[in-house]
Amino acid sequence: LVKDIPAWLRSLRLHKYTDCFADMDWTDVVSLSDEQLQAKGVAALGARRKMLKVFEAVQAETRHEPVG
């Protein structure tokens, strides 16, 4: 789901930010910081916090995937 950024944002009820990430790959999106999210146009603190929490979970999951 995370690889389909528009669907992923819809599932988080943050689909209004889809255009902010239109030119990005999901691996780049989940590595954004709070400041980078603000620069991309995510002004609402609650939305940024929600995204950062999910980004952290995705990063943890991808670190634990078996290689190969």
Coordinates of C-alpha atoms in Angstrom, one line a residue:
L1 CA 0.0 0.0 0.0
V2 CA 2.8 2.4 0.8
K3 CA 4.2 2.1 -2.7
D4 CA 0.9 3.6 -4.0
I5 CA 1.3 7.0 -2.4
P6 CA -2.2 8.4 -3.3
A7 CA -4.0 5.3 -1.9
W8 CA -1.8 5.3 1.2
L9 CA -2.6 8.9 1.9
R10 CA -6.3 8.2 1.4
S11 CA -6.1 5.4 3.9
L12 CA -4.6 7.9 6.4
R13 CA -7.3 10.4 5.5
L14 CA -4.5 12.7 4.3
H15 CA -5.3 12.6 0.6
K16 CA -5.3 16.3 0.3
Y17 CA -1.5 16.2 0.4
T18 CA -1.2 13.8 -2.5
D19 CA 0.1 16.6 -4.8
C20 CA 2.9 17.4 -2.3
F21 CA 4.4 14.0 -3.1
A22 CA 3.5 13.6 -6.7
D23 CA 7.1 13.7 -7.9
M24 CA 8.5 11.4 -5.2
D25 CA 9.1 7.7 -4.7
W26 CA 7.7 6.2 -1.5
T27 CA 11.2 5.5 -0.1
D28 CA 12.0 9.2 -0.4
V29 CA 8.6 10.2 1.2
V30 CA 9.1 8.0 4.3
S31 CA 12.5 9.6 4.9
L32 CA 11.2 13.1 5.1
S33 CA 11.7 15.1 8.3
D34 CA 9.2 17.5 9.9
E35 CA 10.9 20.5 8.4
Q36 CA 10.9 18.8 4.9
L37 CA 7.2 18.1 5.2
Q38 CA 6.5 21.7 6.0
A39 CA 8.6 22.8 3.0
K40 CA 6.6 20.3 0.8
G41 CA 3.4 22.1 1.9
V42 CA 2.2 20.0 4.8
A43 CA 1.4 22.9 7.1
A44 CA -0.9 21.2 9.7
L45 CA 1.0 20.0 12.7
G46 CA -1.4 17.1 13.3
A47 CA -1.0 15.9 9.7
R48 CA 2.8 16.1 10.0
R49 CA 2.8 14.1 13.3
K50 CA 0.6 11.4 11.8
M51 CA 2.8 11.1 8.7
L52 CA 6.0 11.0 10.8
K53 CA 4.6 8.3 13.0
V54 CA 3.7 6.2 10.0
F55 CA 7.1 7.0 8.4
E56 CA 8.8 5.6 11.5
A57 CA 6.7 2.4 11.4
V58 CA 7.4 1.9 7.7
Q59 CA 11.1 2.4 8.2
A60 CA 11.1 -0.1 11.1
E61 CA 9.3 -2.6 8.9
T62 CA 11.6 -2.2 6.0
R63 CA 14.7 -2.6 8.2
H64 CA 13.3 -6.0 9.5
E65 CA 12.5 -7.5 6.1
P66 CA 14.6 -10.5 5.1
V67 CA 17.2 -9.6 2.4
G68 CA 17.1 -11.6 -0.8

